[in-house]
Coordinates of C-alpha atoms in Angstrom, one line a residue:
M1 CA -54.9 -51.4 -54.3
L2 CA -53.9 -48.7 -51.9
L3 CA -56.5 -46.5 -49.9
P4 CA -57.1 -43.3 -51.8
D5 CA -56.4 -40.0 -50.1
L6 CA -59.6 -39.3 -48.2
A7 CA -59.7 -35.5 -48.7
R8 CA -59.7 -36.3 -52.5
V9 CA -62.5 -38.6 -52.4
A10 CA -64.3 -36.0 -50.2
A11 CA -63.7 -33.3 -52.9
Q12 CA -65.0 -35.3 -55.7
V13 CA -68.5 -35.5 -54.1
P14 CA -71.2 -33.5 -56.0
L15 CA -73.3 -30.6 -54.2
E16 CA -76.3 -30.0 -56.1
R17 CA -79.0 -27.6 -55.7
L18 CA -82.3 -29.5 -54.9
H19 CA -85.3 -28.3 -56.3
W20 CA -87.7 -29.3 -53.6
Q21 CA -91.0 -27.6 -53.4
P22 CA -91.5 -27.6 -49.6
M23 CA -88.1 -25.8 -49.1
A24 CA -88.8 -23.5 -52.0
E25 CA -92.1 -22.4 -50.6
Q26 CA -90.4 -21.3 -47.6
G27 CA -87.9 -19.2 -49.5
L28 CA -85.1 -21.6 -48.8
E29 CA -82.2 -23.0 -50.9
C30 CA -81.9 -26.6 -50.4
W31 CA -78.6 -28.3 -51.2
I32 CA -77.6 -31.9 -51.2
R33 CA -74.4 -33.4 -50.8
R34 CA -74.3 -36.7 -52.9
D35 CA -72.2 -39.1 -51.0
D36 CA -74.3 -41.8 -52.4
L37 CA -72.9 -41.4 -55.9
L38 CA -69.3 -42.7 -54.8
P39 CA -68.4 -46.1 -56.1
A40 CA -69.8 -48.9 -54.2
W41 CA -66.9 -49.7 -52.0
C42 CA -66.3 -46.3 -50.7
Q43 CA -69.9 -45.1 -50.9
G44 CA -71.6 -42.8 -48.2
N45 CA -70.5 -41.8 -44.8
K46 CA -69.6 -45.5 -43.8
F47 CA -66.3 -45.2 -45.6
Y48 CA -65.5 -42.1 -43.8
K49 CA -65.8 -43.8 -40.6
L50 CA -64.0 -46.8 -41.9
Y51 CA -61.1 -44.9 -43.6
Y52 CA -58.8 -44.5 -40.6
N53 CA -59.6 -47.7 -39.0
L54 CA -58.4 -49.5 -42.4
L55 CA -55.6 -47.4 -42.7
Q56 CA -54.4 -48.3 -39.1
A57 CA -55.1 -52.0 -39.3
P58 CA -51.9 -54.0 -39.1
E59 CA -51.2 -55.5 -42.5
G60 CA -52.4 -59.2 -42.9
V61 CA -54.6 -59.0 -39.7
P62 CA -58.3 -59.8 -40.4
L63 CA -60.7 -56.9 -39.8
V64 CA -63.7 -57.8 -37.5
S65 CA -66.8 -55.6 -37.1
F66 CA -70.5 -56.2 -36.1
G67 CA -74.1 -55.6 -37.5
G68 CA -77.3 -56.9 -38.3
A69 CA -78.8 -58.7 -41.5
F70 CA -79.2 -55.3 -43.2
S71 CA -76.1 -53.5 -41.9
N72 CA -74.9 -50.6 -44.1
H73 CA -71.7 -50.8 -42.0
L74 CA -70.9 -54.6 -42.7
Y75 CA -71.7 -54.1 -46.4
A76 CA -69.1 -51.3 -46.5
L77 CA -66.4 -53.1 -44.6
A78 CA -66.9 -56.0 -47.0
M79 CA -66.8 -54.1 -50.3
A80 CA -63.7 -51.9 -48.9
C81 CA -61.9 -54.9 -47.9
Q82 CA -62.5 -56.9 -51.1
A83 CA -61.0 -53.8 -53.1
L84 CA -58.2 -53.6 -50.8
E85 CA -57.6 -57.3 -50.8
R86 CA -57.9 -57.5 -46.9
Q87 CA -59.5 -60.3 -45.0
A88 CA -62.9 -59.2 -43.3
I89 CA -65.0 -60.9 -40.8
G90 CA -68.7 -60.0 -39.9
I91 CA -70.1 -61.0 -36.4
V92 CA -73.7 -60.8 -37.4
R93 CA -76.9 -60.4 -34.6
G94 CA -79.0 -63.5 -34.6
E95 CA -78.8 -67.0 -36.2
R96 CA -78.2 -67.7 -39.8
Q97 CA -81.3 -67.9 -41.9
A98 CA -82.0 -70.4 -44.7
R99 CA -82.2 -67.3 -46.9
L100 CA -79.5 -64.6 -46.2
S101 CA -80.4 -60.7 -46.6
P102 CA -79.2 -59.3 -49.8
T103 CA -76.7 -57.3 -47.7
L104 CA -75.1 -60.5 -46.4
E105 CA -75.4 -62.3 -49.7
D106 CA -73.4 -59.4 -51.1
A107 CA -70.9 -59.2 -48.1
E108 CA -70.3 -63.2 -48.2
A109 CA -69.8 -62.8 -52.0
A110 CA -67.3 -60.1 -51.4
G111 CA -65.2 -62.4 -49.4
M112 CA -66.4 -61.5 -45.9
Q113 CA -66.3 -64.4 -43.3
L114 CA -69.9 -64.2 -41.6
V115 CA -70.2 -65.4 -38.0
F116 CA -73.7 -65.5 -36.4
V117 CA -74.1 -65.1 -32.8
S118 CA -77.2 -65.1 -30.6
R119 CA -78.8 -61.7 -29.9
Q120 CA -77.7 -61.8 -26.2
A121 CA -74.0 -62.6 -27.2
Y122 CA -74.1 -59.9 -29.6
R123 CA -75.2 -57.3 -27.1
T124 CA -72.7 -58.5 -24.8
L125 CA -69.9 -58.3 -27.4
C126 CA -71.0 -54.6 -28.2
A127 CA -70.9 -53.6 -24.9
L128 CA -67.2 -54.5 -24.3
E129 CA -64.3 -52.3 -24.9
G130 CA -60.4 -52.9 -25.1
R131 CA -58.8 -56.0 -23.9
A132 CA -62.1 -57.4 -22.7
L133 CA -63.6 -57.0 -26.3
M134 CA -60.5 -58.6 -27.8
Q135 CA -60.6 -61.5 -25.6
A136 CA -64.3 -62.1 -26.3
V137 CA -63.7 -61.8 -30.0
A138 CA -61.1 -64.3 -29.7
E139 CA -63.4 -66.8 -27.8
Q140 CA -65.9 -66.5 -30.8
L141 CA -63.3 -66.7 -33.7
G142 CA -60.4 -68.6 -32.2
A143 CA -57.1 -67.6 -31.1
G144 CA -55.3 -65.2 -33.3
E145 CA -54.8 -61.5 -34.0
Y146 CA -57.8 -59.3 -35.1
C147 CA -58.3 -55.8 -35.7
V148 CA -61.8 -54.9 -34.3
I149 CA -63.8 -52.1 -35.4
P150 CA -66.8 -51.1 -33.4
E151 CA -70.5 -51.6 -34.5
G152 CA -71.0 -48.7 -37.0
G153 CA -67.5 -47.8 -37.1
A154 CA -68.5 -45.6 -33.9
N155 CA -65.0 -44.7 -32.6
A156 CA -62.5 -41.8 -32.5
L157 CA -60.9 -43.1 -35.7
G158 CA -64.4 -43.1 -37.4
M159 CA -65.2 -39.6 -36.1
R160 CA -61.7 -38.5 -37.5
G161 CA -62.7 -39.6 -41.1
C162 CA -65.9 -37.7 -40.8
E163 CA -64.0 -34.6 -39.7
V164 CA -62.5 -34.6 -43.3
L165 CA -66.0 -34.7 -44.6
G166 CA -66.9 -31.5 -42.6
Q167 CA -63.7 -29.9 -43.8
D168 CA -64.6 -30.4 -47.3
I169 CA -68.3 -28.9 -46.7
A170 CA -66.4 -25.8 -45.1
R171 CA -64.3 -25.5 -48.4
R172 CA -67.4 -25.4 -50.5
G173 CA -69.0 -22.4 -49.4
E174 CA -71.2 -21.0 -46.5
F175 CA -74.3 -22.8 -45.5
T176 CA -76.8 -21.5 -42.8
E177 CA -76.9 -25.2 -41.5
V178 CA -75.6 -28.7 -42.5
C179 CA -78.1 -31.4 -41.7
L180 CA -77.4 -35.3 -41.7
A181 CA -79.2 -38.4 -40.3
A182 CA -77.7 -39.6 -36.8
G183 CA -77.5 -43.4 -35.6
T184 CA -74.4 -43.7 -33.7
A185 CA -73.9 -39.7 -34.0
T186 CA -70.2 -40.3 -35.0
T187 CA -70.7 -38.7 -38.5
L188 CA -72.5 -35.8 -36.5
A189 CA -69.3 -35.4 -34.2
G190 CA -66.9 -35.5 -37.1
V191 CA -68.7 -33.1 -39.3
A192 CA -69.1 -30.5 -36.4
K193 CA -65.4 -30.8 -35.5
G194 CA -64.5 -30.5 -39.4
L195 CA -66.7 -27.2 -39.7
G196 CA -65.5 -25.8 -36.7
Q197 CA -66.6 -22.0 -36.7
A198 CA -67.3 -22.4 -40.4
G199 CA -70.8 -23.4 -39.9
R200 CA -73.5 -25.1 -37.8
V201 CA -74.5 -28.9 -38.2
A202 CA -77.7 -30.7 -37.0
G203 CA -78.2 -34.2 -36.7
V204 CA -81.6 -35.9 -37.0
S205 CA -81.7 -38.9 -34.8
V206 CA -83.4 -42.0 -36.7
L207 CA -83.3 -44.0 -33.6
G208 CA -87.0 -43.8 -32.8
P209 CA -89.0 -42.7 -29.5
L210 CA -86.5 -41.8 -26.6
K211 CA -86.4 -44.6 -24.1
A212 CA -86.3 -44.1 -20.5
G213 CA -82.9 -44.7 -19.0
S214 CA -81.0 -44.9 -22.3
L215 CA -77.8 -43.0 -22.6
P216 CA -78.7 -39.7 -24.7
L217 CA -77.3 -39.7 -28.3
A218 CA -75.9 -36.2 -27.5
A219 CA -73.8 -37.7 -24.8
R220 CA -72.0 -39.7 -27.3
V221 CA -71.3 -36.7 -29.3
C222 CA -69.7 -35.1 -26.3
G223 CA -67.7 -38.1 -25.4
L224 CA -66.2 -38.3 -28.9
L225 CA -65.5 -34.5 -29.2
G226 CA -63.9 -34.2 -25.7
E227 CA -62.8 -31.0 -24.3
P228 CA -63.1 -28.2 -25.1
Q229 CA -66.5 -28.9 -26.7
L230 CA -67.8 -27.0 -29.8
Q231 CA -71.1 -25.4 -29.7
N232 CA -71.8 -25.5 -33.4
W233 CA -74.0 -28.7 -33.4
Q234 CA -77.4 -29.7 -32.1
L235 CA -79.1 -33.2 -32.0
L236 CA -82.8 -33.5 -32.9
E237 CA -84.4 -36.3 -31.3
G238 CA -88.0 -37.9 -31.3
M239 CA -89.0 -36.1 -34.6
A240 CA -88.4 -38.9 -37.2
P241 CA -91.3 -41.4 -37.8
G242 CA -91.3 -44.9 -36.8
R243 CA -88.6 -47.2 -34.9
Y244 CA -85.2 -47.4 -36.0
G245 CA -85.2 -49.4 -39.2
Q246 CA -88.9 -49.3 -39.5
C247 CA -90.6 -47.8 -42.7
T248 CA -94.0 -46.7 -42.0
E249 CA -96.7 -46.3 -44.8
A250 CA -96.4 -42.7 -44.4
L251 CA -92.6 -42.8 -45.0
A252 CA -92.9 -45.0 -47.8
A253 CA -95.3 -42.6 -49.7
F254 CA -92.9 -39.6 -48.6
M255 CA -90.0 -41.5 -50.2
A256 CA -91.9 -42.0 -53.6
D257 CA -93.2 -38.3 -53.6
F258 CA -89.4 -37.1 -52.9
F259 CA -88.1 -39.3 -55.7
E260 CA -90.9 -38.0 -58.3
D261 CA -90.4 -34.4 -57.3
T262 CA -86.4 -34.6 -57.2
G263 CA -85.1 -37.6 -58.8
V264 CA -83.1 -38.5 -55.6
Q265 CA -83.6 -41.9 -54.3
L266 CA -83.8 -41.8 -50.5
D267 CA -83.3 -45.0 -47.7
H268 CA -86.0 -45.7 -45.2
V269 CA -83.6 -46.1 -42.2
Y270 CA -81.7 -42.8 -42.5
T271 CA -82.0 -40.1 -45.4
A272 CA -85.7 -40.5 -45.8
K273 CA -86.2 -39.7 -42.3
L274 CA -83.8 -36.7 -42.5
F275 CA -85.7 -35.1 -45.2
W276 CA -89.1 -36.0 -43.4
V277 CA -87.8 -33.9 -40.5
L278 CA -86.3 -31.1 -42.7
Q279 CA -89.6 -30.5 -44.3
H280 CA -91.5 -30.1 -41.0
L281 CA -88.6 -27.9 -39.8
A282 CA -88.9 -25.8 -42.8
E283 CA -92.6 -25.4 -42.5
A284 CA -92.1 -24.5 -38.8
G285 CA -89.8 -21.7 -39.5
R286 CA -86.5 -23.1 -38.3
W287 CA -84.6 -20.9 -41.1
P288 CA -85.3 -17.4 -42.4
R289 CA -86.1 -16.8 -45.9
G290 CA -83.1 -16.7 -48.0
S291 CA -81.1 -19.4 -45.9
R292 CA -79.0 -22.1 -47.5
V293 CA -79.4 -25.5 -46.1
L294 CA -77.3 -28.6 -47.1
A295 CA -78.4 -32.0 -46.3
I296 CA -75.9 -34.9 -46.7
H297 CA -76.9 -37.9 -48.5
T298 CA -75.2 -40.6 -46.4
G299 CA -75.9 -43.4 -48.8
G300 CA -77.3 -46.7 -47.6
L301 CA -79.4 -47.3 -50.6
Q302 CA -78.4 -51.1 -50.8
G303 CA -80.6 -51.3 -47.6
L304 CA -83.7 -50.7 -49.6
R305 CA -83.6 -54.5 -50.7
G306 CA -84.9 -55.3 -47.3
L307 CA -88.0 -53.7 -48.2
E308 CA -88.8 -56.5 -50.7
L309 CA -88.6 -59.4 -48.6

């Protein structure tokens, strides 16, 4: 199987008018981009970030990346490599448990080789770049040639794929603002570049409370975009409830109410926090009445199975 044209994949994604009471009460049009409806092997924003990494990977060379027990990124890489008949290796944070998470079970069943490392070793690996990273990966996996993709697909090639997402949105019509959840902020940077002067984009950080001395997520966006930098994006930090990956009781109730109101399922790591913040922004008057706001559903629904454990 060959990789499909990414622009063609993006063009197949539905944009739906969302009848959601909190936005309607403020006189706002709320739209949702349903990247969660794409087939499992290319679903959500992870595929956009993987696309050019996959396209430029040498034939026959294993693809290696990193993630935790419920990593959407590792799941997406495993599904894509299975469809493309490529070898995938996932370096997983922490020791192998007697019972794997549903995410890792699926990844392994799809043919991904799972290699578990200590949390300290994982942090060290993810902090490396270039030749030092390649050497460290070879020490973990054995001598050989590997194509290494950063955790979350957070590199220039990942941003390039998300640029196609932004370009497709720009072709669909005008929106007052495009909103999305931000983890590594790679998707935010790519969408901002793809939109260009055609619109504005806001990224809602899902990483939890800001930590003293941590590298601001906005700096990552600037680093990916390079110079000259666009002025059409904003990062909203410290507004989403809970820590990264945490589902508070209030967030769980919000997800249930949202599904009952709209029929759209959200995940607790990314999209529920996005819409939580959108509701508060609408009530605070961020957008004037009559505005058209587009939210990107970036998938990740497989991670909901972690709530059942």
